[in-house]
Structures are given as structure tokens and as C-alpha cells.
Coordinates of C-alpha atoms and ligand atoms in Angstrom, one line a residue:
M1 CA 67.0 12.1 5.7
G2 CA 68.9 8.8 6.4
A3 CA 69.2 6.1 3.8
R4 CA 67.1 3.7 5.9
E5 CA 64.4 6.2 6.3
K6 CA 64.5 6.9 2.6
E7 CA 64.1 3.2 1.9
L8 CA 61.2 3.0 4.4
R9 CA 59.5 6.1 3.0
S10 CA 59.5 4.6 -0.5
K11 CA 57.7 1.5 0.7
E12 CA 54.0 1.5 0.3
S13 CA 53.2 0.2 3.8
L14 CA 55.0 -1.2 6.8
T15 CA 54.4 -2.3 10.4
L16 CA 54.6 0.0 13.4
Q17 CA 57.7 -1.8 14.6
E18 CA 59.5 -1.4 11.3
L19 CA 58.7 2.2 11.4
T20 CA 59.7 2.9 15.0
N21 CA 63.1 1.2 14.4
Q22 CA 63.8 4.5 12.6
K23 CA 64.5 7.0 15.3
E24 CA 64.4 10.0 13.0
L25 CA 60.8 9.3 12.1
A26 CA 58.5 11.3 14.0
H27 CA 54.8 12.1 13.9
L28 CA 52.3 9.3 13.4
L29 CA 48.6 9.7 13.3
Y30 CA 46.9 6.5 14.6
M31 CA 43.2 6.2 13.5
Y32 CA 42.2 3.1 15.4
N33 CA 39.0 1.1 15.0
E34 CA 39.3 -2.0 17.2
Q35 CA 40.3 -1.6 20.8
D36 CA 42.0 -5.0 21.1
K37 CA 44.3 -4.2 18.1
Y38 CA 44.9 -0.7 19.5
I39 CA 46.0 -2.2 22.8
M40 CA 48.4 -4.7 21.1
N41 CA 49.9 -1.9 19.0
A42 CA 50.5 0.2 22.2
V43 CA 52.1 -2.8 23.9
L44 CA 54.5 -3.3 21.0
Y45 CA 55.3 0.4 20.9
I46 CA 56.1 0.5 24.6
E47 CA 58.2 -2.7 24.4
D48 CA 60.1 -1.3 21.5
G49 CA 60.8 1.9 23.5
L50 CA 61.9 -0.2 26.6
N51 CA 64.3 -2.2 24.5
D52 CA 65.9 1.0 23.2
G53 CA 66.0 2.4 26.7
D54 CA 63.8 5.4 25.8
H55 CA 61.7 7.3 28.2
I56 CA 58.1 6.7 27.2
L57 CA 55.4 9.3 27.9
F58 CA 52.1 7.5 27.7
V59 CA 48.9 9.6 27.7
E60 CA 45.8 7.5 27.8
R61 CA 42.6 6.7 29.7
K62 CA 43.4 5.0 33.0
S63 CA 41.4 1.8 32.3
I64 CA 43.1 1.3 29.0
Y65 CA 46.6 1.9 30.4
M66 CA 45.9 -0.6 33.2
K67 CA 45.1 -3.3 30.6
I68 CA 48.3 -2.5 28.7
K69 CA 50.3 -2.6 31.9
E70 CA 48.8 -6.0 32.8
I71 CA 49.8 -7.4 29.4
L72 CA 53.4 -6.1 29.8
I73 CA 53.7 -7.6 33.3
N74 CA 52.3 -10.9 32.0
K75 CA 55.0 -10.8 29.4
G76 CA 57.6 -10.6 32.1
Y77 CA 58.3 -6.9 32.5
T78 CA 58.9 -5.8 36.1
E79 CA 57.7 -2.7 37.8
S80 CA 61.2 -1.4 37.7
D81 CA 61.4 -2.1 33.9
L82 CA 58.2 -0.1 33.6
S83 CA 59.7 2.9 35.5
L84 CA 60.7 4.2 32.1
V85 CA 57.1 4.6 31.3
S86 CA 55.5 7.9 32.6
Y87 CA 51.7 7.5 32.5
M88 CA 49.4 10.6 32.4
S89 CA 45.7 10.6 32.0
S90 CA 44.4 11.9 28.7
D91 CA 41.9 14.1 30.5
M92 CA 44.5 15.8 32.6
F93 CA 47.0 16.1 29.9
Y94 CA 44.8 17.6 27.2
L95 CA 41.8 19.2 28.8
N96 CA 41.1 22.1 31.1
E97 CA 37.6 23.2 32.3
S98 CA 36.8 24.8 28.9
G99 CA 38.0 21.9 26.7
F100 CA 41.1 21.1 24.8
D101 CA 44.0 23.3 25.9
S102 CA 46.6 23.4 23.1
D103 CA 49.1 25.7 24.9
E104 CA 49.1 23.9 28.2
S105 CA 49.3 20.4 26.5
F106 CA 52.2 21.6 24.3
K107 CA 54.0 23.1 27.3
E108 CA 53.7 19.9 29.2
L109 CA 55.0 17.8 26.3
E110 CA 57.9 20.2 25.7
K111 CA 58.8 20.1 29.4
V112 CA 59.1 16.3 29.3
I113 CA 61.0 16.1 26.1
T114 CA 63.6 18.8 27.0
A115 CA 64.1 17.4 30.5
N116 CA 64.9 14.0 29.0
L117 CA 67.2 15.5 26.4
D118 CA 69.0 17.3 29.2
K119 CA 69.5 13.8 30.8
G120 CA 70.7 12.5 27.4
M121 CA 67.6 10.4 27.0
L122 CA 65.2 10.2 24.0
T123 CA 61.5 10.4 24.6
R124 CA 58.8 8.6 22.6
T125 CA 55.3 9.6 23.2
W126 CA 51.9 8.0 22.8
G127 CA 48.9 10.2 23.2
H128 CA 45.2 9.3 23.0
V129 CA 43.7 12.6 22.0
L130 CA 40.1 13.0 23.2
A131 CA 38.7 15.0 20.3
D132 CA 35.4 16.6 20.1
E133 CA 34.2 18.8 17.2
S134 CA 34.3 22.0 19.2
S135 CA 38.1 21.7 19.8
I136 CA 39.2 20.9 16.2
S137 CA 41.1 24.1 15.6
E138 CA 42.7 23.9 19.1
I139 CA 43.8 20.3 18.4
L140 CA 45.2 21.2 15.0
K141 CA 47.1 24.1 16.5
Y142 CA 48.6 21.7 19.1
E143 CA 49.4 19.0 16.5
S144 CA 51.1 21.5 14.2
K145 CA 53.3 22.7 17.0
V146 CA 54.1 19.2 18.1
D147 CA 55.0 18.2 14.5
T148 CA 57.6 20.9 14.4
L149 CA 59.0 20.0 17.9
L150 CA 59.2 16.3 17.1
N151 CA 60.9 16.9 13.8
E152 CA 63.4 19.2 15.3
N153 CA 64.3 16.7 18.0
G154 CA 63.9 13.4 16.1
I155 CA 61.3 12.1 18.4
I156 CA 58.7 9.4 17.7
S157 CA 55.2 10.2 18.7
V158 CA 51.9 8.4 18.1
C159 CA 48.8 10.6 18.2
A160 CA 45.8 8.2 18.5
Y161 CA 42.2 9.1 17.6
N162 CA 39.1 7.0 17.5
A163 CA 38.4 6.6 13.8
L164 CA 34.8 5.8 14.4
T165 CA 34.0 9.1 16.2
T166 CA 36.4 11.5 14.5
P167 CA 34.7 13.3 11.6
A168 CA 36.2 12.6 8.1
F169 CA 37.0 16.2 7.4
F170 CA 38.9 16.4 10.7
Q171 CA 40.8 13.2 9.8
N172 CA 41.8 14.8 6.5
E173 CA 43.1 17.9 8.4
L174 CA 45.1 15.7 10.7
L175 CA 46.7 13.8 7.8
K176 CA 48.1 17.2 6.7
I177 CA 50.1 17.6 9.8
H178 CA 51.1 13.9 10.4
E179 CA 53.6 12.4 8.1
Y180 CA 52.4 8.9 8.7
L181 CA 49.1 7.3 9.1
L182 CA 48.9 4.2 11.3
T183 CA 45.8 2.0 11.2
D184 CA 45.2 -1.1 13.3
E185 CA 47.1 -3.2 10.7
E186 CA 49.8 -1.0 9.1
V187 CA 51.6 2.2 8.6
V188 CA 51.3 4.2 5.4
K189 CA 52.6 7.6 4.4
S190 CA 50.0 10.3 4.6
P191 CA 49.0 11.4 1.1
Y192 CA 48.3 14.9 2.4
Y193 CA 51.3 15.7 4.6
H194 CA 52.9 18.9 3.6
R195 CA 55.2 21.2 5.5
Q196 CA 53.2 24.3 4.5
Y197 CA 50.2 23.1 6.5
V198 CA 52.2 22.5 9.6
S199 CA 52.7 26.1 10.4
F200 CA 48.9 26.3 10.5
P201 CA 48.7 29.9 9.1
L202 CA 45.9 32.3 9.9
E203 CA 43.8 31.7 6.8
E204 CA 44.0 28.0 7.5
R205 CA 42.8 28.6 11.0
K206 CA 39.9 30.6 9.7
R207 CA 38.9 27.9 7.3
V208 CA 39.1 25.2 9.9
G209 CA 37.2 27.5 12.3
N210 CA 34.3 27.7 9.9
L211 CA 34.4 24.0 9.3
E212 CA 34.4 23.6 13.1
K213 CA 31.2 25.7 13.4
E214 CA 29.6 23.8 10.6
I215 CA 30.3 20.4 12.1
H216 CA 29.0 21.7 15.4
M217 CA 25.8 22.6 13.8
L218 CA 25.5 19.3 12.0
K219 CA 26.2 17.5 15.3
N220 CA 23.4 19.4 17.0
K221 CA 21.1 18.6 14.1
N222 CA 22.1 15.0 14.3
E223 CA 21.5 14.9 18.0
K224 CA 18.1 16.3 17.5
L225 CA 17.3 13.8 14.8
L226 CA 18.5 11.0 17.0
M227 CA 16.4 12.3 19.8
D228 CA 13.4 12.6 17.5
K229 CA 14.0 9.1 16.3
A230 CA 14.3 7.9 19.9
R231 CA 11.0 9.7 20.7
Q232 CA 9.4 8.2 17.6
K233 CA 10.5 4.7 18.7
E234 CA 9.2 5.3 22.2
R235 CA 5.9 6.5 20.7
E236 CA 5.7 3.5 18.4
K237 CA 6.3 1.2 21.4
F238 CA 3.7 3.0 23.3
L239 CA 1.2 2.8 20.5
K240 CA 1.9 -0.9 20.0
K241 CA 1.2 -1.5 23.7
E242 CA -1.9 0.6 23.5
K243 CA -3.1 -1.3 20.5
S244 CA -2.5 -4.6 22.2
N245 CA -4.4 -3.4 25.3
A246 CA -7.2 -2.1 23.0
D247 CA -7.3 -5.4 21.1
Q248 CA -7.6 -7.3 24.4
A249 CA -10.3 -4.9 25.7
N250 CA -12.2 -5.3 22.4
H251 CA -12.0 -9.0 22.6
A252 CA -13.4 -8.9 26.1
K253 CA -16.1 -6.5 25.0
S254 CA -17.0 -8.7 22.1
V255 CA -17.3 -11.8 24.3
F256 CA -19.3 -9.8 26.9
L257 CA -21.7 -8.4 24.2
S258 CA -22.3 -11.7 22.6
Q259 CA -23.0 -13.3 25.9
M260 CA -25.3 -10.4 27.0
S261 CA -27.2 -10.4 23.8
H262 CA -27.6 -14.2 24.0
D263 CA -28.8 -14.1 27.6
L264 CA -31.3 -11.3 26.8
R265 CA -32.7 -12.9 23.7
T266 CA -33.5 -16.2 25.3
P267 CA -36.2 -14.9 27.7
L268 CA -37.4 -12.5 25.0
N269 CA -38.0 -15.5 22.8
T270 CA -40.5 -16.8 25.3
I271 CA -42.2 -13.4 25.8
Q272 CA -42.5 -12.7 22.1
G273 CA -43.3 -16.2 21.1
Y274 CA -46.3 -16.5 23.3
A275 CA -47.4 -12.9 22.6
Q276 CA -47.4 -13.7 18.9
I277 CA -49.4 -16.9 19.5
L278 CA -51.8 -15.1 21.8
M279 CA -52.5 -12.5 19.1
M280 CA -53.7 -15.2 16.8
N281 CA -56.4 -16.3 19.3
D282 CA -59.8 -14.8 19.7
L283 CA -59.0 -12.0 22.2
T284 CA -61.2 -9.3 23.6
R285 CA -60.2 -5.9 22.4
E286 CA -58.8 -5.0 25.8
N287 CA -56.6 -8.1 25.9
R288 CA -55.5 -7.7 22.3
D289 CA -54.3 -4.2 23.3
K290 CA -52.4 -5.5 26.2
V291 CA -50.7 -8.3 24.2
D292 CA -50.0 -5.7 21.5
K293 CA -48.2 -3.6 24.1
I294 CA -46.2 -6.6 25.3
L295 CA -45.2 -7.2 21.7
R296 CA -44.3 -3.6 21.0
S297 CA -42.3 -3.3 24.2
S298 CA -40.4 -6.5 23.6
D299 CA -39.8 -5.4 20.0
Q300 CA -38.3 -2.2 21.3
L301 CA -36.1 -4.1 23.7
L302 CA -35.0 -6.4 20.9
Q303 CA -34.2 -3.4 18.7
L304 CA -32.2 -1.8 21.5
I305 CA -30.2 -5.0 21.9
E306 CA -29.7 -5.2 18.2
E307 CA -28.5 -1.6 17.9
I308 CA -26.1 -1.8 20.8
L309 CA -24.7 -5.1 19.6
D310 CA -24.4 -3.8 16.0
F311 CA -22.8 -0.6 17.0
S312 CA -20.3 -2.2 19.2
S313 CA -19.3 -4.7 16.5
M314 CA -18.8 -1.8 14.2
D315 CA -16.9 0.1 16.8
M316 CA -14.6 -2.8 17.2
G317 CA -14.2 -3.1 13.4
S318 CA -15.5 -6.7 13.6
I319 CA -18.3 -6.4 11.1
H320 CA -17.7 -7.9 7.7
I321 CA -18.7 -5.8 4.7
N322 CA -19.3 -7.8 1.5
K323 CA -19.3 -5.3 -1.4
E324 CA -21.4 -6.6 -4.3
E325 CA -23.5 -5.3 -7.2
V326 CA -26.9 -4.4 -5.7
Q327 CA -29.9 -3.6 -7.8
L328 CA -31.5 -0.6 -6.3
K329 CA -35.1 -0.8 -7.2
P330 CA -36.0 -4.1 -5.4
I331 CA -34.1 -3.3 -2.3
L332 CA -35.8 0.1 -1.9
E333 CA -39.2 -1.5 -2.6
E334 CA -38.4 -4.1 0.0
C335 CA -37.3 -1.5 2.6
V336 CA -40.3 0.7 2.0
G337 CA -42.7 -2.3 2.0
S338 CA -41.5 -3.6 5.3
I339 CA -41.6 -0.2 7.0
L340 CA -45.2 0.2 5.9
D341 CA -46.0 -3.3 7.2
T342 CA -44.5 -2.7 10.6
Q343 CA -45.4 0.9 11.3
K344 CA -49.0 1.7 12.1
S345 CA -49.3 5.4 11.3
N346 CA -50.9 7.7 8.9
I347 CA -47.7 8.6 7.2
M348 CA -47.5 8.1 3.4
I349 CA -44.4 7.0 1.6
N350 CA -43.8 7.9 -2.0
L351 CA -41.2 5.8 -3.7
D352 CA -40.1 7.3 -7.0
N353 CA -40.1 5.1 -10.0
I354 CA -36.6 3.8 -10.0
S355 CA -35.0 2.6 -13.1
E356 CA -34.4 -1.2 -13.3
D357 CA -30.8 -0.7 -14.5
I358 CA -29.4 1.1 -11.5
Y359 CA -26.9 -1.0 -9.7
V360 CA -24.7 0.2 -6.9
E361 CA -21.6 -1.1 -5.1
A362 CA -22.8 -2.0 -1.6
D363 CA -23.4 -4.7 0.9
H364 CA -27.0 -5.8 0.3
L365 CA -27.8 -6.4 3.9
R366 CA -26.1 -3.2 5.1
L367 CA -27.8 -1.1 2.5
N368 CA -31.1 -2.5 3.7
Q369 CA -30.1 -1.6 7.2
V370 CA -29.1 2.0 6.3
M371 CA -32.3 2.6 4.4
T372 CA -34.4 1.0 7.2
N373 CA -32.8 3.3 9.7
L374 CA -33.4 6.4 7.6
L375 CA -37.0 5.4 6.9
D376 CA -37.6 4.6 10.5
N377 CA -36.4 8.1 11.6
A378 CA -38.4 9.7 8.8
M379 CA -41.5 8.0 10.2
K380 CA -40.7 8.6 13.8
Y381 CA -39.8 12.3 13.6
N382 CA -42.5 13.2 11.0
S383 CA -45.6 15.2 11.6
Y384 CA -49.0 13.6 11.9
N385 CA -50.2 12.6 8.4
G386 CA -46.7 13.4 7.1
I387 CA -45.3 12.5 3.8
I388 CA -42.0 10.8 3.0
N389 CA -40.4 10.9 -0.4
V390 CA -37.8 8.4 -1.4
Y391 CA -36.0 9.2 -4.6
C392 CA -32.8 8.5 -6.4
E393 CA -30.5 10.8 -8.4
V394 CA -27.8 9.5 -10.8
D395 CA -24.7 11.5 -11.5
E396 CA -23.7 9.8 -14.8
K397 CA -20.4 11.7 -14.9
E398 CA -19.2 10.9 -11.4
E399 CA -20.8 7.5 -11.6
Q400 CA -22.6 8.2 -8.3
V401 CA -26.1 7.3 -7.1
K402 CA -27.6 9.4 -4.4
I403 CA -30.7 8.1 -2.5
S404 CA -32.7 10.6 -0.5
V405 CA -35.3 10.2 2.2
Q406 CA -37.2 13.4 2.6
D407 CA -39.7 14.1 5.3
N408 CA -41.9 17.0 6.3
G409 CA -41.4 16.5 10.0
S410 CA -40.0 18.6 12.8
G411 CA -36.6 19.3 11.1
I412 CA -33.3 19.7 12.9
D413 CA -31.8 22.7 14.6
P414 CA -28.7 23.9 12.6
K415 CA -26.7 23.8 15.8
E416 CA -27.4 20.0 16.1
I417 CA -26.9 19.0 12.5
D418 CA -23.2 18.1 13.0
L419 CA -24.0 16.1 16.1
I420 CA -26.8 13.8 15.1
F421 CA -24.4 11.3 13.5
E422 CA -22.5 11.0 16.8
P423 CA -23.2 7.9 18.8
F424 CA -25.9 8.3 21.5
Y425 CA -26.7 11.9 20.5
R426 CA -30.4 12.7 20.6
S427 CA -31.8 16.0 19.8
Q428 CA -33.2 18.0 22.7
T429 CA -36.5 18.4 20.8
H430 CA -36.9 14.6 20.6
M431 CA -35.5 13.5 23.9
K432 CA -38.8 13.2 25.7
G433 CA -41.5 12.4 23.2
W434 CA -39.7 9.8 21.0
K435 CA -38.1 6.5 22.1
G436 CA -34.6 5.8 20.8
T437 CA -31.0 5.1 21.6
G438 CA -29.3 7.8 19.5
L439 CA -27.4 5.0 17.7
G440 CA -29.3 4.7 14.4
L441 CA -27.5 7.5 12.6
A442 CA -24.2 6.6 14.1
I443 CA -24.7 3.1 12.6
V444 CA -25.6 4.7 9.2
A445 CA -22.4 6.8 9.3
Q446 CA -20.3 3.8 10.2
L447 CA -21.8 1.5 7.6
M448 CA -21.6 4.2 4.8
T449 CA -18.0 4.8 5.6
R450 CA -17.3 1.0 5.6
M451 CA -19.0 0.7 2.2
D452 CA -16.9 3.6 0.9
G453 CA -20.1 5.6 0.4
T454 CA -21.1 9.1 1.4
F455 CA -23.9 10.5 3.6
G456 CA -25.4 13.7 4.8
V457 CA -28.5 15.7 5.7
T458 CA -30.2 19.0 4.9
S459 CA -32.9 20.2 7.2
E460 CA -35.0 23.2 8.1
K461 CA -36.7 23.5 11.4
G462 CA -40.4 23.1 11.1
I463 CA -40.2 22.2 7.4
G464 CA -38.5 18.9 7.3
S465 CA -35.3 17.0 6.6
T466 CA -33.7 15.2 3.8
F467 CA -31.2 12.5 4.7
W468 CA -29.2 11.1 1.8
V469 CA -26.6 8.4 1.1
G470 CA -24.4 8.1 -1.9
F471 CA -23.0 4.9 -3.6
K472 CA -20.7 4.2 -6.5
R473 CA -22.8 3.2 -9.5
I474 CA -22.1 0.0 -11.3
N475 CA -22.9 0.0 -15.0
Q476 CA -23.8 -3.6 -15.5
E477 CA -26.7 -5.6 -16.6
K478 CA -28.6 -7.4 -13.9
S479 CA -26.5 -10.3 -12.7
E480 CA -27.8 -13.4 -11.0
H481 CA -26.4 -13.3 -7.5
L482 CA -29.1 -15.0 -5.7
D483 CA -28.5 -18.5 -4.7
Q484 CA -31.0 -20.3 -6.9
A485 CA -30.7 -23.5 -4.9
I486 CA -32.1 -21.7 -1.9
K487 CA -34.6 -19.7 -3.9
N488 CA -36.1 -22.7 -5.6
W489 CA -36.1 -25.0 -2.7
S490 CA -39.4 -26.1 -1.3
P491 CA -40.4 -28.8 1.1
S492 CA -41.7 -32.0 -0.6
S493 CA -45.1 -32.5 1.0
Y494 CA -47.7 -30.6 3.0
N495 CA -47.2 -32.9 6.0
F496 CA -43.9 -31.5 7.3
R497 CA -41.7 -33.3 9.8
V498 CA -39.3 -31.3 11.8
L499 CA -36.5 -32.4 14.2
Y500 CA -35.7 -29.7 16.8
I501 CA -32.5 -30.1 18.7
E502 CA -32.8 -27.7 21.7
D503 CA -32.1 -28.1 25.4
N504 CA -34.2 -25.1 26.7
H505 CA -37.7 -26.2 27.5
D506 CA -39.2 -22.8 27.2
N507 CA -37.8 -22.5 23.7
I508 CA -39.2 -25.9 22.8
E509 CA -42.6 -24.9 24.1
V510 CA -42.7 -21.7 22.1
M511 CA -41.7 -23.6 19.0
K512 CA -44.4 -26.2 19.6
S513 CA -47.0 -23.5 20.0
M514 CA -45.9 -21.6 16.9
L515 CA -45.8 -24.8 14.7
D516 CA -49.2 -25.8 16.0
V517 CA -50.6 -22.5 14.7
I518 CA -49.0 -23.1 11.3
G519 CA -50.4 -26.6 11.4
N520 CA -49.7 -30.0 9.8
I521 CA -46.3 -30.2 11.3
D522 CA -44.9 -33.3 13.0
L523 CA -42.4 -31.9 15.5
H524 CA -39.8 -34.1 17.2
C525 CA -37.6 -32.6 19.9
T526 CA -34.4 -33.8 21.4
T527 CA -32.6 -32.0 24.2
S528 CA -29.0 -33.0 23.3
G529 CA -26.8 -33.2 20.2
R530 CA -26.2 -36.9 20.5
S531 CA -29.8 -37.8 20.9
G532 CA -30.6 -35.6 17.9
L533 CA -28.1 -37.4 15.7
K534 CA -29.5 -40.8 16.9
E535 CA -33.0 -39.7 16.2
L536 CA -32.0 -39.0 12.6
D537 CA -31.3 -42.7 12.0
K538 CA -35.0 -43.5 12.0
L539 CA -36.5 -40.1 11.3
H540 CA -36.4 -38.4 7.9
P541 CA -37.3 -34.8 8.7
D542 CA -38.0 -32.1 6.1
Y543 CA -36.1 -29.7 8.3
I544 CA -33.7 -29.8 11.2
F545 CA -33.9 -26.9 13.6
L546 CA -30.7 -26.7 15.5
D547 CA -29.8 -24.7 18.6
L548 CA -26.1 -23.9 18.9
S549 CA -25.5 -24.1 22.6
L550 CA -26.2 -27.7 23.6
P551 CA -25.1 -29.5 26.7
D552 CA -23.1 -32.2 25.0
L553 CA -21.9 -31.3 21.5
Q554 CA -21.1 -28.0 19.8
G555 CA -23.9 -27.0 17.5
F556 CA -21.4 -26.4 14.7
D557 CA -19.9 -29.8 15.1
I558 CA -23.4 -31.3 14.7
L559 CA -23.9 -29.2 11.6
S560 CA -20.6 -30.4 10.1
K561 CA -21.5 -34.0 10.8
L562 CA -24.9 -33.6 9.2
K563 CA -23.4 -32.1 6.1
K564 CA -20.8 -34.8 5.8
N565 CA -23.2 -37.7 6.1
P566 CA -24.7 -38.7 2.7
K567 CA -27.9 -39.6 4.5
T568 CA -28.5 -36.2 6.1
K569 CA -26.5 -33.8 3.9
D570 CA -29.6 -32.8 1.9
I571 CA -31.8 -32.0 4.8
P572 CA -32.0 -28.3 5.3
V573 CA -30.7 -27.2 8.7
I574 CA -32.1 -24.1 10.2
V575 CA -29.9 -22.7 13.0
V576 CA -32.2 -21.3 15.7
S577 CA -30.0 -19.3 18.1
A578 CA -29.9 -16.4 20.5
D579 CA -26.4 -15.6 19.2
A580 CA -26.9 -12.8 16.8
M581 CA -23.2 -12.0 16.2
E582 CA -22.5 -11.6 12.5
A583 CA -19.4 -13.8 12.7
T584 CA -21.6 -16.7 14.1
I585 CA -24.2 -16.2 11.4
E586 CA -21.4 -16.3 8.7
T587 CA -19.9 -19.4 10.2
A588 CA -23.2 -21.1 10.1
A589 CA -23.6 -20.2 6.4
D590 CA -20.1 -21.4 5.7
K591 CA -20.8 -24.7 7.3
G592 CA -23.8 -25.3 5.2
A593 CA -26.8 -24.0 7.3
F594 CA -29.9 -23.4 5.1
A595 CA -31.0 -20.5 7.2
Y596 CA -30.3 -18.8 10.5
M597 CA -33.1 -17.7 12.8
T598 CA -32.3 -15.5 15.7
K599 CA -34.3 -15.7 18.9
P600 CA -36.8 -14.3 19.6
I601 CA -38.2 -16.2 16.6
N602 CA -40.2 -14.1 14.2
F603 CA -43.4 -16.0 13.6
E604 CA -43.8 -14.7 10.0
E605 CA -40.2 -15.8 9.2
L606 CA -41.0 -19.2 10.6
R607 CA -44.2 -19.5 8.7
K608 CA -42.5 -18.8 5.4
L609 CA -40.6 -22.1 5.7
F610 CA -43.9 -24.0 5.4
V611 CA -45.6 -22.4 2.5
Ligands
LIG701 P1 -32.6 7.8 17.7 O1 -33.6 7.9 16.6 O2 -32.6 6.5 18.3 O3 -32.7 8.9 18.7 P2 -30.7 8.4 15.6 O4 -29.2 8.2 15.7 O5 -31.4 7.6 14.6 O6 -31.2 7.9 17.1 O7 -31.0 9.9 15.5 C1 -30.3 10.8 16.3 C2 -31.2 12.1 16.5 O8 -31.3 12.8 15.2 C3 -32.6 11.8 16.9 O9 -32.7 11.7 18.3 C4 -33.3 13.0 16.3 O10 -33.3 14.0 17.3 C5 -32.5 13.4 15.1 N1 -33.1 12.9 13.9 C6 -32.9 11.8 13.2 N2 -33.6 11.7 12.1 C7 -34.4 12.7 12.0 C8 -35.4 13.2 11.1 N3 -35.8 12.6 10.0 N4 -36.0 14.4 11.4 C9 -35.7 15.1 12.6 N5 -34.7 14.7 13.4 C10 -34.1 13.5 13.2

């Protein structure tokens, strides 16, 4: 080893140029990161060789070599200066059909070096090795032979590898057979270089062979993971798109349903309104039956509209569930009472004595809806003179309350028991004789799920069925949830004055007729929002009845104006609308409406305002 080399070798790090000034120094491993720096290092290396009059064997990809050549020409080197550079493509130099060919590559290199030596020329080489994990042992074999050859002939050679794609373990192996490590910035001595490795003995080959297999396996796994990840990404993208399509479709569906419900309710208001008024007159028995049929059919139609609308809103997830403490006794009494009021049959309902202190976590309105659906069915599918038992069981340990509705009707075929909660499913037995949509139980299922409750049925054909729903029990004393202001409110005098803001004349006529029946009511009607507001300057009504779809102003804007004005803010506003969407009803309540009446107007509901 020469003195200069000794001096250099003792230094921690140096530049490529400093190193290549020492001809004895041979084998450099270049782990490059940045292509631009790589190219500049290659240019310096070639320039250095040209200055020394060396023959340069440059093995690289064509596109990179062309960039290097262009830089050299721009620096003033001529084609003839560059005749000392022999370019070979990396693919051709290192690879054959089956991958890296260590023997052929070595032979090629040896040929060039010895030919130049014969001509008295030194060779310096630069080879960009295209490594892949299946050729590690072949490359190491080649590199170890090259190391010996270069050392014997005092030749400088740079073996370049892409640091980003060469596995760490392979980099370590390469450091064992290259005396120097070159990075984009500097040259350092390899901490692992040792002559004993250079011979690449058999046991070393075996060890590397195993590592090679392992890395191959890891690469396959990695590829699979990447593919899975790519597939997952694709799927997420697809699902996102599907969701956005579904959201759009849901919105369109919601708009359509609200419009459809509105349009059907408006004419129904006239039909039901007059039918209810007619029933109050002195009718012959025959005519009374006819009007009764009109009322029942329009009721059915209304129920159908309500169920479809309700189910669709649930299906779209657009219903709002307001979980609160609900006292069970009054709500069950209310449900049973209203079923008995509306159903004209011989069926008896027994409501167990329910303890006052049972409270459950539920949405008051929705619990009412669930119970009404179950009671309706128990009535509908019961036998003539049937009996319905409504009872409640408390599981103190689990803090659960189970409410059951038991009938002694036709029962359900075991084959159908799992299907009856599906939307639109109607049992074969009941298809013909009973009217229905097949949505009632699907609504029960949806509501119970949304309220985090449970539900189910046991049934025996010909004996009867027991439908049950379960709620979380709340151990609390009765709490005052009712809005006392609303509860206690009552109109000031018997001679009521009402302002009705409504543009549809049929609706006005129905309202007039209904209020006439109730009596003692001074009704003032205006057909636009503005005229309604103007009317209020001189009129001091006990109630304002407000339609929402008016020709000039939005119903809600009128409501807000009324509630902001100190003169009108205390007058109870009753929204009378064909829009039965829950969101609209909630908005009305938020904006200060006293009550919300959906069209068709229920006469009894209206009458209650004037008692
Ligand atoms: P609908 O009553 O409108 O048909 P439901 O969803 O309420 O729709 O009920 C679905 C089906 O389940 C009914 O058609 C009927 O066949 C069956 N069913 C529901 N309740 C009972 C009951 N109490 N007894 C027997 N069958 C019932």
C-alpha cells in the first residue's frame, strides 16, 4: 500500500475525486439516492479518467448515459475526446434471459481490462448493476471475483446500486466485498470489508442463498399486501362513490315522497273534512253507512300514505329518534284507549295493571307508534270475539322491560315467522281477507332497532300470537317532561277568533264547515302571507292557523316574524299543512309553533283546541 493511499485510508471520508486520484484504489460500492447527484458524480469520474488518459468502460442505462454525455459535450469535450469511453448497456452487460449472469459479465469485464493492459492502457470502470432479489448470490459471486481482479490489476471500479431499492441485508453483503462505500456526497471506508469474504466460500454462498429465498418470499408477501391495499383503496373509492350516489338517490326519493304525500293529502282533506261534517248531520241510516264507508276508505288511504312515508324516511335514515324517559302506564293506556275508540269490533283488550314506577328509555311518539301497530295487528288478525292481553314483565337484574301483546287469533305459520318483519311481506293466509301494506311490522322492527330495543314474536297456528318489544328500564322517579306551558294553556274566552292563512279554497271551505260545527268561532281567512300579516294589525285572534305553502311568503318565515313581533308573539300558531315529514314538523316546533295539524284535518283534534 502506497503512502498516499495509507494517508487516504486513515481519513474518515473524502470525495470521489480525491479517492480516484489514487490509482491503486480499486473497488467502490456506490449506493446512490438522488439521480442528479449520481449523474454529476459519474461526469466527474469520467472527466477524471479522461484527464488521466484512461480507457473508461461505462455500463449504464442508455437514457442516463445520454444525459451524462450531453453534460460532457456542454463542458467542451469533443466526440473524439469521448472515444476513450466505451459505453455498454447495463441490460446487455449483466443480464441474459434467465437474469444476472455472473460468469458472462465477469468474462466481458476481464476481456476489456486485459485488452487495455496489453495496449499499455489502464481501465476504469463504472457499472450500474441492475439488482433484483433473485440474483443476489449471482451478483455477490460476480462482485467477489471482480474485487480480486481489480486488486490484482490496480484498477478503479465503481459499482452503482440504487440505495432505495436494494434491500439492507444485500447492501451489507456488498459492503463486505467493496473496500469503499460511495454515497451521493462522500466516500467512506466500508466497515465490513474483509478479504476473507471476497473469496465467497461455499458456506457463505449457502447462507446468502437462504437469505435470497427469504427475501424473495418477503417480496412476494409485500407485493400481495400492496395489491390488497390497492384493491382496498379501489373498494373504498367504489364505496364512496356508491354512497354519494345513494345519498343523491335518497335525497331525490325524500323530495319525491314529501311532494307525493303533500299532493295526496290535500284532496283527502276535502274528502275527509266533508265526510266528518256530514256524519254530524241528521242522516238516514243508508246515507250514514255510505259516508262511513267514505271515511273508512279515506282513512285507509291516509294510513297507507303515512306508512309508506314513514317507512321510506326510516329506510333513508332520516327519522329523528329522541330517547327520553317514558312512563309506561299512561302510554299503554293511551294506546289501548285510542285503539278501542277507533276499532269497532267485539274484541276485548285486557291491559294488566302496570306499576306507576316503570319508566323506559324510548322515544315517546315512536313507542306509541310501535304499540299502535302491534295492537292494530292483534285486532285485525284476531278471531271473532277474540281477546287481547297486554302485559309487561320487568327483568330487574337485566334492567329490561318487556311489553307483550298477546292475541288468540289465527297465529302464524312457523315458516313465515322470520319473514313477517320484512318490508311488504304479508302472510299467504291474510293476503286476501285483510287489508294491509305489509309495512307495519317492518316499521316496528326499524323503530325498535333505532331505539336500541329488542322485539320478537312467538306464535302457534290456530292458537294465537304474542308479539313483544323490549326496552331498557330507567330507575327514576317520575320526572316532569311535559311542557307545562302548553298543557296549561287555554283560550281566554268562549268567543274564539281565528285567523286562517291559507291559499287553497277547498281547504278554507272545509275549515269553515268544521269550525261552524264547533260553533262560536269568528273565522277570518286570508289567502296570502302578506295579507295575513296585515290583517293582524287590526285583528287580535285567539289562534292563527297557518298553511306552509303560500303563494307569496314561506310559511316558516311568517312564523318567525310572528314570534319576533312583541304584539303577536304570544298568539298560538297552529301549522295546518299537508306536509307530514317529520323534519318539517320538528322545524315548526323549533320555530315556535304551538301545534302542528296535518291535513286531512282530524275533527276531534281540531275540536280539542276550543274546549
Ligand atoms: P300488514 O298488517 O299491513 O299486512 P304487517 O307488517 O303489520 O303488515 O304484518 C305483516 C304480516 O304479518 C301480516 O300480513 C300478517 O300476515 C302477519 N301478522 C302480523 N301480526 C299478526 C298477528 N297478530 N297474528 C297473525 N298474523 C300476524
